[in-house]
Tab-separated table of C-alpha atoms in Angstrom:
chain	number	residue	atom	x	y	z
W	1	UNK	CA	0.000	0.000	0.000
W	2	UNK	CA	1.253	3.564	-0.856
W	3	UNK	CA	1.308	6.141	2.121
W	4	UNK	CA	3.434	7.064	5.117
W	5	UNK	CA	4.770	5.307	8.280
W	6	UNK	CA	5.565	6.618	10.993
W	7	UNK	CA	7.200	4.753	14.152
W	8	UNK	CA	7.048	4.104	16.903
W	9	UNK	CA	3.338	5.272	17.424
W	10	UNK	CA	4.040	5.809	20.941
W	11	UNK	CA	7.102	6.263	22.684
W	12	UNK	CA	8.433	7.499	26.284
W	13	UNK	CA	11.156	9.679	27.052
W	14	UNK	CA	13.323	10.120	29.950
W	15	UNK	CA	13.891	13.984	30.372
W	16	UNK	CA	17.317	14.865	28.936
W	17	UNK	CA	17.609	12.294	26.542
W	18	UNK	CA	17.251	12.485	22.717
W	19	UNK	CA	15.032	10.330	20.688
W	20	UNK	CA	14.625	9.759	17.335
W	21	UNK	CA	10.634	9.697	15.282
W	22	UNK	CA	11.063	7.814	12.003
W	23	UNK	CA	8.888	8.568	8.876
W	24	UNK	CA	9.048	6.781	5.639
W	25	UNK	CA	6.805	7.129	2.171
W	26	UNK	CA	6.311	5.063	-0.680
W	27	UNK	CA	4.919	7.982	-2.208
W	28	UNK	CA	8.048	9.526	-4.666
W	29	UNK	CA	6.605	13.004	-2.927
W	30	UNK	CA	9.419	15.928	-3.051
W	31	UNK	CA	8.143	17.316	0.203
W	32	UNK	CA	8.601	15.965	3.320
W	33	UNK	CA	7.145	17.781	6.785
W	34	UNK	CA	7.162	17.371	10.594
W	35	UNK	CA	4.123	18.603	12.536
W	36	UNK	CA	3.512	19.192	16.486
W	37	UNK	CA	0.188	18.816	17.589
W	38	UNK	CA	-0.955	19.918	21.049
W	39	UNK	CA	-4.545	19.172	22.875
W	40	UNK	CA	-6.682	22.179	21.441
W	41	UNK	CA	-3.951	23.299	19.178
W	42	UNK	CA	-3.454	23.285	15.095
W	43	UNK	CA	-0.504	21.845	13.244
W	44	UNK	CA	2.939	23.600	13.576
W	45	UNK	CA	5.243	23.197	11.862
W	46	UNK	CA	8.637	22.026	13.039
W	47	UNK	CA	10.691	21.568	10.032
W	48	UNK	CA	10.007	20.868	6.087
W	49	UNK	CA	12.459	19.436	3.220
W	50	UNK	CA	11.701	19.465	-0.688
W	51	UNK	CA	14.621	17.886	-1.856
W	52	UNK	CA	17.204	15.497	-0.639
W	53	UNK	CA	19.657	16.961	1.453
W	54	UNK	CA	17.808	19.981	1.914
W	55	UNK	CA	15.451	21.525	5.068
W	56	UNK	CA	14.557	24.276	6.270
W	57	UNK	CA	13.404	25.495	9.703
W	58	UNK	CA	9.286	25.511	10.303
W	59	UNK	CA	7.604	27.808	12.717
W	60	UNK	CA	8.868	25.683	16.038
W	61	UNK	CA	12.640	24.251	14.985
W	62	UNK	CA	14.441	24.965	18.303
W	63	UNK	CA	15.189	21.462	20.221
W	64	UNK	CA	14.940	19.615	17.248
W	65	UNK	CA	16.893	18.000	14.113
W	66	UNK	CA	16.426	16.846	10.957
W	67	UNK	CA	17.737	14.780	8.003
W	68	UNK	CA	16.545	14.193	4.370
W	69	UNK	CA	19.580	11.870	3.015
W	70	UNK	CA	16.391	9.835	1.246
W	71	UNK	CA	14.213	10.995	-0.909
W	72	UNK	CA	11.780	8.304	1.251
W	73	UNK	CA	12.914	9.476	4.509
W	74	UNK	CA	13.048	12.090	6.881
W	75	UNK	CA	13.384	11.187	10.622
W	76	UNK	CA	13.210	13.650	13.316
W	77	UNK	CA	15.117	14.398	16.377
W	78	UNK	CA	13.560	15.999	19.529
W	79	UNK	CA	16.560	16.922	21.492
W	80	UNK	CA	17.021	17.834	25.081
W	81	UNK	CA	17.006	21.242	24.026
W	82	UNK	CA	13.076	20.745	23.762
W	83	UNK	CA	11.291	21.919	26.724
W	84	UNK	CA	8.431	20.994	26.317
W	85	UNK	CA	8.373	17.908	24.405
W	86	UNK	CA	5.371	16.044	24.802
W	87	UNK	CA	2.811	15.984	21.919
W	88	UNK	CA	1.394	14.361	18.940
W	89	UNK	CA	4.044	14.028	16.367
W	90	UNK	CA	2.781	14.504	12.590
W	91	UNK	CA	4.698	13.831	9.642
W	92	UNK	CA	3.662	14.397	6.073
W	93	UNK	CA	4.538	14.560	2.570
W	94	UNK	CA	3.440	16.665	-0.777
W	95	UNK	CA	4.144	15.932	-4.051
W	96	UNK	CA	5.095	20.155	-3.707
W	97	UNK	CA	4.691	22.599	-1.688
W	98	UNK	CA	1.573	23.778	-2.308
W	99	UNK	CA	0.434	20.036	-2.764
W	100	UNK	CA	-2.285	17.851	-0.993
W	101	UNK	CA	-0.651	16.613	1.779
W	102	UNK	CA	-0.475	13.404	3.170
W	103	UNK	CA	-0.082	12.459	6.715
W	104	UNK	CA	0.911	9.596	8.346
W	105	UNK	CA	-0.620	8.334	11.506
W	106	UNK	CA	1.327	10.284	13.956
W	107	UNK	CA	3.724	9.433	17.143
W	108	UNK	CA	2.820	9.965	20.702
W	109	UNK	CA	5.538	11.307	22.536
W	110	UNK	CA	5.352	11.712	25.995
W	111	UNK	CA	8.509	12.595	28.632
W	112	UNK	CA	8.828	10.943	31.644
M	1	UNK	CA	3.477	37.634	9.140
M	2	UNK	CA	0.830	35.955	7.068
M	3	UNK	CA	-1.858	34.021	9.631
M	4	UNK	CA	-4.682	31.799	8.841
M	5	UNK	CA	-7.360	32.416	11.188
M	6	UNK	CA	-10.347	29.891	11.879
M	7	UNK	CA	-13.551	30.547	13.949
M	8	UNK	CA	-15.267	29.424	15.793
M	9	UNK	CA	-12.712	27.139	17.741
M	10	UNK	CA	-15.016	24.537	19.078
M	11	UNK	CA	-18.668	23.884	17.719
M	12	UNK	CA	-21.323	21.695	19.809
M	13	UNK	CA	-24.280	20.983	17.807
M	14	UNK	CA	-27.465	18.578	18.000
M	15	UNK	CA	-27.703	15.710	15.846
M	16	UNK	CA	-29.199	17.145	12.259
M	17	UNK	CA	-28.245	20.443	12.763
M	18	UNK	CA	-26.565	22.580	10.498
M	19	UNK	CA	-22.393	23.736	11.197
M	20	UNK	CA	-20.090	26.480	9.420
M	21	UNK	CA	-16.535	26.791	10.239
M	22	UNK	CA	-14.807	30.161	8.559
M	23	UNK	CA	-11.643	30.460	7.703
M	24	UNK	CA	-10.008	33.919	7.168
M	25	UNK	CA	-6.725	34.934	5.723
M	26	UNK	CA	-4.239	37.950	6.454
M	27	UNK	CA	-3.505	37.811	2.447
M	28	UNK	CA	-4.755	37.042	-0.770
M	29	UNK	CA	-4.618	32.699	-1.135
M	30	UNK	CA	-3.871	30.918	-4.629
M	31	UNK	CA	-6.140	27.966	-3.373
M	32	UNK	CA	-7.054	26.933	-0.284
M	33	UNK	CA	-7.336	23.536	1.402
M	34	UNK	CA	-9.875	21.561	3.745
M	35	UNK	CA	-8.967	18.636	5.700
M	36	UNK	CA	-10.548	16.839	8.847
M	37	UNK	CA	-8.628	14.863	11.715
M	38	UNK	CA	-11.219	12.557	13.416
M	39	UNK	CA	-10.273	12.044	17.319
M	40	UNK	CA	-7.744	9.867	17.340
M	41	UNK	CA	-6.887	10.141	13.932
M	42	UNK	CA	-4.284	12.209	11.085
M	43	UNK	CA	-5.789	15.011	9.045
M	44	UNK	CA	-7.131	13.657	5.645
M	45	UNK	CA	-7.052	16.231	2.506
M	46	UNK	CA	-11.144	16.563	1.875
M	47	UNK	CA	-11.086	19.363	-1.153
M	48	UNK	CA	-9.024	21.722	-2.554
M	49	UNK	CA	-10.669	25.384	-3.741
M	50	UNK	CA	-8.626	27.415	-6.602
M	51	UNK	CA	-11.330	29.742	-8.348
M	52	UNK	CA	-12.558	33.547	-6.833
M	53	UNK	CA	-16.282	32.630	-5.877
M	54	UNK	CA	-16.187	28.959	-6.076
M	55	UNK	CA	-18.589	26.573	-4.603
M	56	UNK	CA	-17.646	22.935	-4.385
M	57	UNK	CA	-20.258	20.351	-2.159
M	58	UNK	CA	-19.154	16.513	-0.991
M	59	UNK	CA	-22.497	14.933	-0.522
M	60	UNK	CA	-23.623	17.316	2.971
M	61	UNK	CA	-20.549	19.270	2.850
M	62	UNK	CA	-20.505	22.704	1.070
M	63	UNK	CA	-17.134	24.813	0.753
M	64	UNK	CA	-17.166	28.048	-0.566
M	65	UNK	CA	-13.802	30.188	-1.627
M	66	UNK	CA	-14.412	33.707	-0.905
M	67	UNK	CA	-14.340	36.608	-4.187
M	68	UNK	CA	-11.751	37.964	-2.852
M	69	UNK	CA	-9.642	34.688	-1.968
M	70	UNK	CA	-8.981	35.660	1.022
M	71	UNK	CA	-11.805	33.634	2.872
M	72	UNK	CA	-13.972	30.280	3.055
M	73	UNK	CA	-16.187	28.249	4.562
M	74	UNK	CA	-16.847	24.749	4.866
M	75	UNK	CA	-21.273	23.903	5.999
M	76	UNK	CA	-22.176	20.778	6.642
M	77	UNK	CA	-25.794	20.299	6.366
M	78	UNK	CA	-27.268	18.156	8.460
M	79	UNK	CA	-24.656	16.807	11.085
M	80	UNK	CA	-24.333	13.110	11.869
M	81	UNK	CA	-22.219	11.728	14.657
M	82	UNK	CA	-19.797	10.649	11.922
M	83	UNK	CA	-18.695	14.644	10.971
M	84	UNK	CA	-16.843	14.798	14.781
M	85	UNK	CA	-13.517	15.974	14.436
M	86	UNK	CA	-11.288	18.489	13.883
M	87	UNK	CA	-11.969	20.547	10.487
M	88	UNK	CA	-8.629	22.677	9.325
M	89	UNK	CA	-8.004	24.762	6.537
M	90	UNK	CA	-4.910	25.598	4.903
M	91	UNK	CA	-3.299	28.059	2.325
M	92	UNK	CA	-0.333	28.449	0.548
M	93	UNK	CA	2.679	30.957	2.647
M	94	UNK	CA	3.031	33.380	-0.171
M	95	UNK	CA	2.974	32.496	-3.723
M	96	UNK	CA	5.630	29.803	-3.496
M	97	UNK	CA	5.939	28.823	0.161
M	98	UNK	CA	4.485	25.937	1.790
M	99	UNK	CA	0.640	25.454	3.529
M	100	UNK	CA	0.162	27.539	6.431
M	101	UNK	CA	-3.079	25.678	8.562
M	102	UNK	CA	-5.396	27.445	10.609
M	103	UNK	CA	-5.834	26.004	14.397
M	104	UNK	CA	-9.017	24.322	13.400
M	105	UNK	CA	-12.346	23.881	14.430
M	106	UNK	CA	-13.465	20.909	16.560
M	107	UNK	CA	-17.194	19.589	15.995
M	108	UNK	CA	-18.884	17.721	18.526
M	109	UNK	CA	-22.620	16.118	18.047
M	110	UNK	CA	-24.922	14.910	19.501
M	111	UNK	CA	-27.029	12.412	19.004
């Protein structure tokens, strides 16, 4: 089936310690994007990539990291430099920018 | 910088009413962009609106893109239990950049 997968779909931190959300599509989309959901909130954006090798900085970048060495992969890293890391993780992809975009079914992060 | 503002934030309706969610935007949109997110669930892309004026309907769900493409609307006529969720819309950041998505509107019914 064509789409996006994201793992692990729930996953538990230890405060101070990185981890690492993985996100893969079978898609051949360009874009890739990482969300952050809070309870009551909209999507921000964390960080986006339209080409291999290539990112740039969403709305919310600080404490985390990305790569894009795949045109089928771009994993993210919340870092201890996130504060406040709990929250839904979303990530997506778009043929372009201005594409539909498709998300995948999200990772539950939660510090403990 | 360029926002994408939705009202109202949260929507409680009875079973078989009727439910508008407005989205406005700081700037003139190329197209703008509808999805829902049931609880639980990742946003799904439900229409995409390009044209000044244009009216586009999905069975009980109307969107309209304003003349000015600046705003829009999505009705749904009739709520059932199965339109809960979170309704977003999205438009492009400037005439190149990627989607910018309003906080949404979250529809509860009941039956």
């Amino acid at each position: 089936d064509g789409g996006i997968t994201q793992s692990p779909k729930y996953l538990f931190r230890k405060e101070g310690q990185n981890v690492t959300l993985s996100c893969e599509q079978n898609l051949n989309h360009d874009a890739m994007y990482w969300y952050r959901q809070d309870p009551g909130q909209g999507l921000r954006l964390i960080y986006y990539s339209q080409i291999v090798n290539d990112f740039q900085k969403g709305d919310i970048a600080e404490g985390y990291s990305v790569s894009r060495e795949k045109k089928e992969s771009f994993p993210l890293t919340v870092t201890s430099a996130q504060k406040n890391p709990t929250a839904f993780y979303l990530c997506a992809s778009s043929l372009g920018l201005q594409g539909t975009i498709y998300f995948g079914e999200g990772s539950w992060l939660t510090v403990v | 910088g360029q926002q994408v503002m939705q009202i109202p934030q949260y929507q409680h309706v009875q079973e078989g009413e009727d439910f508008t969610t407005y989205c406005n935007s700081s700037t003139t949109l190329s197209n703008i962009q509808w999805y829902k997110q049931r609880p639980g669930g990742h946003p799904v892309f439900l229409i995409q609106l390009v044209k000044s004026g244009e009216v586009k309907k999905q069975k009980r769900l109307t969107f309209q893109f304003g003349e000015a493409k600046k705003n829009s609307s999505l009705h749904i006529t009739a709520t059932q239990t199965t339109d809960v969720g979170t309704y977003f819309c999205a438009g492009p950041r400037g005439s190149q950049g990627n989607l910018i998505f309003g906080k949404g509107t979250k529809l509860s019914v009941k039956p």
